[in-house]
mmCIF file of C-alpha atoms and ligand atoms in Angstrom:
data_model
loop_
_atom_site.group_PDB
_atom_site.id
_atom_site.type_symbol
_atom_site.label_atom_id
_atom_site.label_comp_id
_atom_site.label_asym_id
_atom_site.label_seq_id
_atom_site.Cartn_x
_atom_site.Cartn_y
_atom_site.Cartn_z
ATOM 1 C CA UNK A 3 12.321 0.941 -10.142
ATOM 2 C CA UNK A 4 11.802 3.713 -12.186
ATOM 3 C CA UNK A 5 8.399 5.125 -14.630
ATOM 4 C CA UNK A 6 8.986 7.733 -16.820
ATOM 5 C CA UNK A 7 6.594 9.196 -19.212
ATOM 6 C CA UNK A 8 3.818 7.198 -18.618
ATOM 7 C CA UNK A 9 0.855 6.922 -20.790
ATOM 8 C CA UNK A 10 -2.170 4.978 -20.139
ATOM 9 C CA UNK A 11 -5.611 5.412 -22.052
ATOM 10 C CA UNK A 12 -8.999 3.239 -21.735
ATOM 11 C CA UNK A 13 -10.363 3.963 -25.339
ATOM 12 C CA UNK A 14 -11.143 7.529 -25.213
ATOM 13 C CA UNK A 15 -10.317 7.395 -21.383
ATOM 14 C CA UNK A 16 -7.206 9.360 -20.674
ATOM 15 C CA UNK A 17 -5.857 7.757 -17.360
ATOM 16 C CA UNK A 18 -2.179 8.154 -16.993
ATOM 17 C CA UNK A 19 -0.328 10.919 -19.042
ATOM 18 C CA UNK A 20 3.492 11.294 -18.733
ATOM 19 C CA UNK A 21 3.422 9.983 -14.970
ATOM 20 C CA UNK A 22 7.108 9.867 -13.407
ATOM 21 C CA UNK A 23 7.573 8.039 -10.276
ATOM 22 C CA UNK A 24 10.660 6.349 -8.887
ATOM 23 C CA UNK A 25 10.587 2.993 -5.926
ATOM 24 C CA UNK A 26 13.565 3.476 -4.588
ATOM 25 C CA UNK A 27 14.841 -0.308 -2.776
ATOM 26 C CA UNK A 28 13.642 -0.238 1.029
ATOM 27 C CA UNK A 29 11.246 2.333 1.329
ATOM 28 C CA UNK A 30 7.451 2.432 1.670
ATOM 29 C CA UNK A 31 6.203 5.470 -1.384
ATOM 30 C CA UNK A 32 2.155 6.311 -0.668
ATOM 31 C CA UNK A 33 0.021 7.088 -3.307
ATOM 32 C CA UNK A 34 -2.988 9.796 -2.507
ATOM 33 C CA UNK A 35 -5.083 11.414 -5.029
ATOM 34 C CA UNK A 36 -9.046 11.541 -5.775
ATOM 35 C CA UNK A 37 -10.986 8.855 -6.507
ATOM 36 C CA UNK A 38 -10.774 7.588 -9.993
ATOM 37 C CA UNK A 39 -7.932 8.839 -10.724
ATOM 38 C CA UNK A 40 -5.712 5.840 -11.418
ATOM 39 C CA UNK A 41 -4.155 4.505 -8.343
ATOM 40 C CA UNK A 42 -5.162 1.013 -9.446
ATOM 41 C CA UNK A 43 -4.273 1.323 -12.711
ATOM 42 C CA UNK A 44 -0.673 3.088 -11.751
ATOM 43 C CA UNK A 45 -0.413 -0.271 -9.085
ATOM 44 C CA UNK A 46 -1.399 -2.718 -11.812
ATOM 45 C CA UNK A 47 1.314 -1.322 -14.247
ATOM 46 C CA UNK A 48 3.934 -1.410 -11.613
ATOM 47 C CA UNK A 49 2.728 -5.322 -10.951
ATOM 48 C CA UNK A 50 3.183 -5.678 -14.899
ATOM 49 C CA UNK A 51 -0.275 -7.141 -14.822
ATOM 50 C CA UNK A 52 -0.882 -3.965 -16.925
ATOM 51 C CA UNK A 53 0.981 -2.638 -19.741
ATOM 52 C CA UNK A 54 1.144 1.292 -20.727
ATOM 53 C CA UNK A 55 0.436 2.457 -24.260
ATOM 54 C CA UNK A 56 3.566 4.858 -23.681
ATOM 55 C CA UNK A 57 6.418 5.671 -21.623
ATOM 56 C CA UNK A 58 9.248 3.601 -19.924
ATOM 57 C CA UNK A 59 10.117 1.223 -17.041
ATOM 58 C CA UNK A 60 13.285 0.499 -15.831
ATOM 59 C CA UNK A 61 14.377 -1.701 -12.863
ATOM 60 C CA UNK A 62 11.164 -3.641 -13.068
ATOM 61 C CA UNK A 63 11.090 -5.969 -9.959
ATOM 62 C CA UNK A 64 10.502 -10.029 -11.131
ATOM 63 C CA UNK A 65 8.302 -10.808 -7.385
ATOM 64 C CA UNK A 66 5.944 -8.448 -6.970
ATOM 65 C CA UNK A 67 3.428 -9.330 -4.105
ATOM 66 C CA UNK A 68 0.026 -7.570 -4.075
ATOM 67 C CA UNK A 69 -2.450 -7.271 -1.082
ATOM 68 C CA UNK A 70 -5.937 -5.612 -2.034
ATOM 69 C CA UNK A 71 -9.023 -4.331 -0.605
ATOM 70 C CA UNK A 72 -10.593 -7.865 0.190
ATOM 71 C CA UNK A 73 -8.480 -10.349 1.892
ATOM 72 C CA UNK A 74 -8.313 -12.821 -0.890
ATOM 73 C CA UNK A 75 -7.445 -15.984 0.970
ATOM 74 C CA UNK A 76 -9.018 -19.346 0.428
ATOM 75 C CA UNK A 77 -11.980 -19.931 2.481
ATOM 76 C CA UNK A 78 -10.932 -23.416 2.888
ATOM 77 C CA UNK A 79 -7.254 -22.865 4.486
ATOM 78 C CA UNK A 80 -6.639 -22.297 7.658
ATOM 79 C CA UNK A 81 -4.304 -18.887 8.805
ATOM 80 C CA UNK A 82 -0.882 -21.565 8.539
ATOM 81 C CA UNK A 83 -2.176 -23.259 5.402
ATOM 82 C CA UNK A 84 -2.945 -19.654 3.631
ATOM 83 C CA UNK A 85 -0.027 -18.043 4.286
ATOM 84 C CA UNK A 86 2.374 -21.399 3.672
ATOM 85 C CA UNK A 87 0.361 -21.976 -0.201
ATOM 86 C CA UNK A 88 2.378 -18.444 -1.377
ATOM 87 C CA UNK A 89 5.879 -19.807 -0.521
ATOM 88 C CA UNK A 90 6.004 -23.791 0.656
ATOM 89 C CA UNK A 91 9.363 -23.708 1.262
ATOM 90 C CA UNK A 92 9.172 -21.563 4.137
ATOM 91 C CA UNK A 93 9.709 -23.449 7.648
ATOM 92 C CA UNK A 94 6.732 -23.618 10.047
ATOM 93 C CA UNK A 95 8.596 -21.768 12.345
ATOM 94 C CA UNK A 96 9.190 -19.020 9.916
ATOM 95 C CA UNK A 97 5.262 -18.964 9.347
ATOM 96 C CA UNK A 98 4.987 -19.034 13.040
ATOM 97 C CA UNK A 99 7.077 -15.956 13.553
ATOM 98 C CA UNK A 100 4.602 -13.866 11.044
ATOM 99 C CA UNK A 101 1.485 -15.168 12.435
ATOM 100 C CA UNK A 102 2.607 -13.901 15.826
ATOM 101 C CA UNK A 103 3.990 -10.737 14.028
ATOM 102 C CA UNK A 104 0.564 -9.564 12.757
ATOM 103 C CA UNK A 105 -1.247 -10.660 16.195
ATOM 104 C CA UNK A 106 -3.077 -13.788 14.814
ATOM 105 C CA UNK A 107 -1.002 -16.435 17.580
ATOM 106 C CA UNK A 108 -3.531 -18.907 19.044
ATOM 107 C CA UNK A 109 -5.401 -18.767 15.290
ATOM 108 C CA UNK A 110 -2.919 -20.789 13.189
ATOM 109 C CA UNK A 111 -5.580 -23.162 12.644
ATOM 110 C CA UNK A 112 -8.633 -21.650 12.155
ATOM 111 C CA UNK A 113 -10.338 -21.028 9.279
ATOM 112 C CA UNK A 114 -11.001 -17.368 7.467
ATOM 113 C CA UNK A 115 -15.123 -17.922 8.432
ATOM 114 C CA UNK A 116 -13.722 -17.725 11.951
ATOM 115 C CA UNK A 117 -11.538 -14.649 11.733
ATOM 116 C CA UNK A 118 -12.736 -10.774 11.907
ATOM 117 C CA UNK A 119 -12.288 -8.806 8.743
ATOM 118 C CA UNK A 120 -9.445 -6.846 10.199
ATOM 119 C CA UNK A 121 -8.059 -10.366 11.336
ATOM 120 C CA UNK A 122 -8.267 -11.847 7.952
ATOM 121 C CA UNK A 123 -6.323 -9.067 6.540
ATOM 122 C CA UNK A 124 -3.975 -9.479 8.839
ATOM 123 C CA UNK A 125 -3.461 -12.718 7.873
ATOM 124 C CA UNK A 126 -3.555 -11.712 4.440
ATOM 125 C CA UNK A 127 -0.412 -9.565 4.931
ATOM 126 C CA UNK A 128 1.566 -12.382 6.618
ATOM 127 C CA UNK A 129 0.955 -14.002 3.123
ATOM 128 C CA UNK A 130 2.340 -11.452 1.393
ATOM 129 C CA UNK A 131 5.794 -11.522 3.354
ATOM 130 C CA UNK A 132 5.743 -14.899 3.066
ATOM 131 C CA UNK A 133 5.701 -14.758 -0.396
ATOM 132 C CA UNK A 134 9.161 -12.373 -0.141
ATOM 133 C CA UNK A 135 8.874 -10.184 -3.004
ATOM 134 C CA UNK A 136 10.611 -7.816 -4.005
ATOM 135 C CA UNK A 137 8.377 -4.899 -3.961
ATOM 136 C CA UNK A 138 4.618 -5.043 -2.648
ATOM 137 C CA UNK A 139 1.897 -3.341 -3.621
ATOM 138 C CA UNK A 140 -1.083 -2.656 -0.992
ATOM 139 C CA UNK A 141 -4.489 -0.875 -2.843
ATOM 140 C CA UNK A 142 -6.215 0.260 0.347
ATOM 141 C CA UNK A 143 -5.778 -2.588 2.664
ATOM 142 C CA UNK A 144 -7.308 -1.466 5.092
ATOM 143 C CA UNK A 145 -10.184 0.292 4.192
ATOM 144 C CA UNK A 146 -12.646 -1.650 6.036
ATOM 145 C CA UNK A 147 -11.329 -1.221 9.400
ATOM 146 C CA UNK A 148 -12.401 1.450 12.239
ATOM 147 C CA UNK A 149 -10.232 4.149 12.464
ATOM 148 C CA UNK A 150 -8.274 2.674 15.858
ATOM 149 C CA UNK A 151 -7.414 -1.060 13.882
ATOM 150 C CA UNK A 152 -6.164 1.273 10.904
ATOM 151 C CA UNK A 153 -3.570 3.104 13.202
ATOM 152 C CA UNK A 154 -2.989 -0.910 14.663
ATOM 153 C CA UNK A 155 -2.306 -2.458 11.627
ATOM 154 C CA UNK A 156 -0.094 0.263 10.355
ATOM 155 C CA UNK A 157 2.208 -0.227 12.904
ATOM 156 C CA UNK A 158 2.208 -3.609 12.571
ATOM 157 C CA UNK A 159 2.752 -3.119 9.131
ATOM 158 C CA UNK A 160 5.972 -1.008 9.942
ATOM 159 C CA UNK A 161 7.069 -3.573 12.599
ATOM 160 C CA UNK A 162 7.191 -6.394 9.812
ATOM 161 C CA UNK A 163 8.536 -4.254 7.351
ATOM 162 C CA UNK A 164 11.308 -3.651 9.271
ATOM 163 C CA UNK A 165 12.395 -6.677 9.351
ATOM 164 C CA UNK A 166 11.816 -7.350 5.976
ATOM 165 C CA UNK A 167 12.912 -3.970 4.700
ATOM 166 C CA UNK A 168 11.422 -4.034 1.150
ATOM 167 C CA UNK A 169 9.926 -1.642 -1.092
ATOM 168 C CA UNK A 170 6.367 -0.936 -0.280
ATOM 169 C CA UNK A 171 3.906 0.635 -2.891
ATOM 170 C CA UNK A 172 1.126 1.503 -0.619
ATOM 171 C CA UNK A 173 -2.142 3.432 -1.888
ATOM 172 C CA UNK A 174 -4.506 5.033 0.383
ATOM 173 C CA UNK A 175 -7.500 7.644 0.562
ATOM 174 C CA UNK A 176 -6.126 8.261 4.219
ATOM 175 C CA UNK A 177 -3.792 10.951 5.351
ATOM 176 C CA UNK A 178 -3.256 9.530 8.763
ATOM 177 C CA UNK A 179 -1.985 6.220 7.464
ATOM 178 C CA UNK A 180 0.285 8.017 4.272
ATOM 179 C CA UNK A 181 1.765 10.435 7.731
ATOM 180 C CA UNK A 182 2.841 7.218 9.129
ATOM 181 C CA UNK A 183 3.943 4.797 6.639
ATOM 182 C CA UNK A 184 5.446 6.704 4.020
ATOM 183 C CA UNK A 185 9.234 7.435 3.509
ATOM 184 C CA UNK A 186 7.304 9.390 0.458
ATOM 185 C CA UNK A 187 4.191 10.715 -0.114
ATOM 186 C CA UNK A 188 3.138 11.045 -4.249
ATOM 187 C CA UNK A 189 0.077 12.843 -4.552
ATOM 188 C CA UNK A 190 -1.801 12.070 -7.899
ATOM 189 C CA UNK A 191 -4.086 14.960 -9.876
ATOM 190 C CA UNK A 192 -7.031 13.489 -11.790
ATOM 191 C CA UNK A 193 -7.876 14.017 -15.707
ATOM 192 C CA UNK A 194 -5.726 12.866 -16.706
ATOM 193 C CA UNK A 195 -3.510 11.475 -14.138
ATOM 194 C CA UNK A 196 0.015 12.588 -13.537
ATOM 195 C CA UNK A 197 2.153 13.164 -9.900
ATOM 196 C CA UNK A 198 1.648 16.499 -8.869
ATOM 197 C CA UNK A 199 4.016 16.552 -5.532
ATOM 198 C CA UNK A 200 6.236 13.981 -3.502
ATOM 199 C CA UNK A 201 6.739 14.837 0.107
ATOM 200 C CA UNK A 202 9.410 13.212 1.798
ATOM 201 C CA UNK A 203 9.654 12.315 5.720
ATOM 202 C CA UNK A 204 12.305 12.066 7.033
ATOM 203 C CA UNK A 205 11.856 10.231 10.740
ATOM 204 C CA UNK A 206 12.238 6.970 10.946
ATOM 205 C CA UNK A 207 8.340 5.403 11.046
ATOM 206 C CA UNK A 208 8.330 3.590 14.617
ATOM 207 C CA UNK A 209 9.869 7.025 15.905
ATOM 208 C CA UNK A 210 6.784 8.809 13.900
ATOM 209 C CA UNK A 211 4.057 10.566 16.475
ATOM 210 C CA UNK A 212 0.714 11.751 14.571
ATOM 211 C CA UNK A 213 1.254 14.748 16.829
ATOM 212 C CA UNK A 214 4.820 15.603 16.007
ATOM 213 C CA UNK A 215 5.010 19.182 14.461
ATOM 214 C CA UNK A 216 6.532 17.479 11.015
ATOM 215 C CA UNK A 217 3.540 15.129 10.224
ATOM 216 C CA UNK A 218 0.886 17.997 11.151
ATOM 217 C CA UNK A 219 2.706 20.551 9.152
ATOM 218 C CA UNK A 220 2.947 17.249 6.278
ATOM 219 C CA UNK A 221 -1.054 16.823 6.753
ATOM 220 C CA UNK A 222 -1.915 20.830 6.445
ATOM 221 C CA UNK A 223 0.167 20.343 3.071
ATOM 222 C CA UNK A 224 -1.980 17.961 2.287
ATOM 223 C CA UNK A 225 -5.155 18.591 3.047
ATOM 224 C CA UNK A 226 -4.676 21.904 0.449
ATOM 225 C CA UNK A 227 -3.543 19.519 -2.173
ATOM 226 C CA UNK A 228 -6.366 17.065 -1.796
ATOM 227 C CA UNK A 229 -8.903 19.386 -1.454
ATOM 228 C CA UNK A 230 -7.407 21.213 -4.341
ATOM 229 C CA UNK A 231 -7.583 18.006 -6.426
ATOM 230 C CA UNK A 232 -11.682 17.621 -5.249
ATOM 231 C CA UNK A 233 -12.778 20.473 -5.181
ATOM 232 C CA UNK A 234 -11.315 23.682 -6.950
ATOM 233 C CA UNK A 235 -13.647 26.257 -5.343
ATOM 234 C CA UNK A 236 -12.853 25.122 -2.004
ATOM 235 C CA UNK A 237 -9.031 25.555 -2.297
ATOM 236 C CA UNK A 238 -9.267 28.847 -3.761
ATOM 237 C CA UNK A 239 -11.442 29.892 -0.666
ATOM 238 C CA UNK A 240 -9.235 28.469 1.672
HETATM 239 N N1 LIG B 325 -10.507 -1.966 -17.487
HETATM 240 C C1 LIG B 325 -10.971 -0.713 -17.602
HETATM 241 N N2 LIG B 325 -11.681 -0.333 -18.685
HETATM 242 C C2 LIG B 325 -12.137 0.915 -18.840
HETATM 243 N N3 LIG B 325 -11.956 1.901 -17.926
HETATM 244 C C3 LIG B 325 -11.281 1.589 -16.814
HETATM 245 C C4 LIG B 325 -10.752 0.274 -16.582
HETATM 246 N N4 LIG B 325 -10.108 0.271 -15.382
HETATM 247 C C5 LIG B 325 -10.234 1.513 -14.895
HETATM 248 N N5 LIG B 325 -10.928 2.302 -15.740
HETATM 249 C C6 LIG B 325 -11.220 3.742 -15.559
HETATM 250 O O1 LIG B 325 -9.977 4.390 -15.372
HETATM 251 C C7 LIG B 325 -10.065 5.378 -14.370
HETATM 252 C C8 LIG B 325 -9.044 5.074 -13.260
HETATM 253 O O2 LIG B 325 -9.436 3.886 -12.576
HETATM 254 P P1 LIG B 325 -8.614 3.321 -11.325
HETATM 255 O O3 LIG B 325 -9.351 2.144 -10.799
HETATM 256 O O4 LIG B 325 -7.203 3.127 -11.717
HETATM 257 O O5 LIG B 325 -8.720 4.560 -10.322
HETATM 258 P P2 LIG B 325 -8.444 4.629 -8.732
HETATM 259 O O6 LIG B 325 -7.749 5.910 -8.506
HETATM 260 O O7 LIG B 325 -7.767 3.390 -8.265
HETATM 261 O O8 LIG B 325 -9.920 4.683 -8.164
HETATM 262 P P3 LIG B 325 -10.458 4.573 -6.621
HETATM 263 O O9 LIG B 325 -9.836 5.706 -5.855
HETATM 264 O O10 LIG B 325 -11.931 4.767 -6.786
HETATM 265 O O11 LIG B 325 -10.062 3.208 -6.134
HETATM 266 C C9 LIG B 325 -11.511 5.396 -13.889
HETATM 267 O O12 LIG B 325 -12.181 6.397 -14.602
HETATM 268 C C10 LIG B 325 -12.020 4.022 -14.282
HETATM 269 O O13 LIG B 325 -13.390 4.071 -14.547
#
């Protein structure tokens, strides 16, 4: 899927201006950049949920699955009957095999009021490959957890993925989980919005080491972008 030229305004808001991005099939792009800047807005267009005053799409993706902040599931499901309601065709065993993927075996029938937060987005994310779309968006999913169930859920994330082996739109305020996730890395500038750099990585993720000399030389990169992007003074300094 491909943007080009992308416009997006809120009244006198200038959001997006002439944002290019390209989702290639199969890989997992991360989106950093300063708060407010548009992540949302970029995710929402890419969901078609949103449409841009300007600019083009191309290869737009028909099943887009989207997994947010909260976990969104319906208090009155359990784990099985959550993740089933997005796709009832798929077999109980099928929704077996992702409940055990993301760790939740032995809860298949309880309810969300009985799960941790970091348990219900688990589940949450076993939805969203049940659902089988084609590309899936993720708008800090994980924000609420500790640092530790962050790193945990990422590589769950990965193990899933790799058996699903989808595109993966995947925005985050955290370097740590970009470093580990990302095939790319788009960073975003702010006022208005456009991408200012795509890193690549090239290791495969479940070979990926936070320590390895390529992700700390990718997070120094980073870390002068960001800061760049909050804080002007600072980066000069630096
Ligand atoms: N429906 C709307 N109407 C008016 N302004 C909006 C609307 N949605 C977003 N905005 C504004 O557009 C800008 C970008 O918002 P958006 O939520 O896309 O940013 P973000 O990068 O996802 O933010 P954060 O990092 O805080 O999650 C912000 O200034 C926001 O206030």
């Amino acid at each position: 899927m491909q943007l080009e030229a992308i416009c997006k305004n809120y009244d006198e808001i200038k959001v997006l201006k002439n944002l290019n991005l390209t989702i290639k099939d199969k890989e997992i792009i991360c989106i950093l950049g300063p708060s407010g800047c548009g992540k949302s807005t970029l995710l929402n267009i890419l969901a078609g949920t949103l449409k841009p005053d300007a600019g083009r799409i191309e290869g737009k993706k028909e099943k887009v699955g989207y997994v947010f902040q909260e976990d969104r599931l319906l208090p009155w499901k359990t784990v099985h009957e959550n993740i089933k309601l997005v796709n009832k065709k798929a077999s109980n065993v099928k929704i077996k095999e992702l409940i055990d993927r993301v760790g939740l075996k032995g809860f298949e029938d309880k309810y969300p009021s009985q799960l941790s937060g970091g348990m219900r987005q688990r589940c949450s994310i076993a939805r969203a490959f049940n659902f089988q779309s084609e590309m899936l968006l993720m708008d800090e999913p994980f924000k609420s957890l500790d640092y530790d169930l962050r790193i945990k859920m990422v590589k769950s994330l990965i193990d899933i993925w790799q058996q699903w082996n989808n595109s993966i739109v995947f925005v985050t305020h955290e370097i740590d989980e970009a470093l580990l996730l990302g095939n790319k890395i788009a960073v975003l500038s702010k006022n208005p919005c456009t991408v200012e750099t795509i890193l690549t990585i090239n290791t495969s993720q479940n070979l990926r080491r936070l320590e390895d000399r390529e992700l700390i030389d990718t997070r120094t990169k980073l870390i002068r972008m960001l800061s760049k992007e909050n804080d002007s003074r600072a980066y000069k300094s630096a």
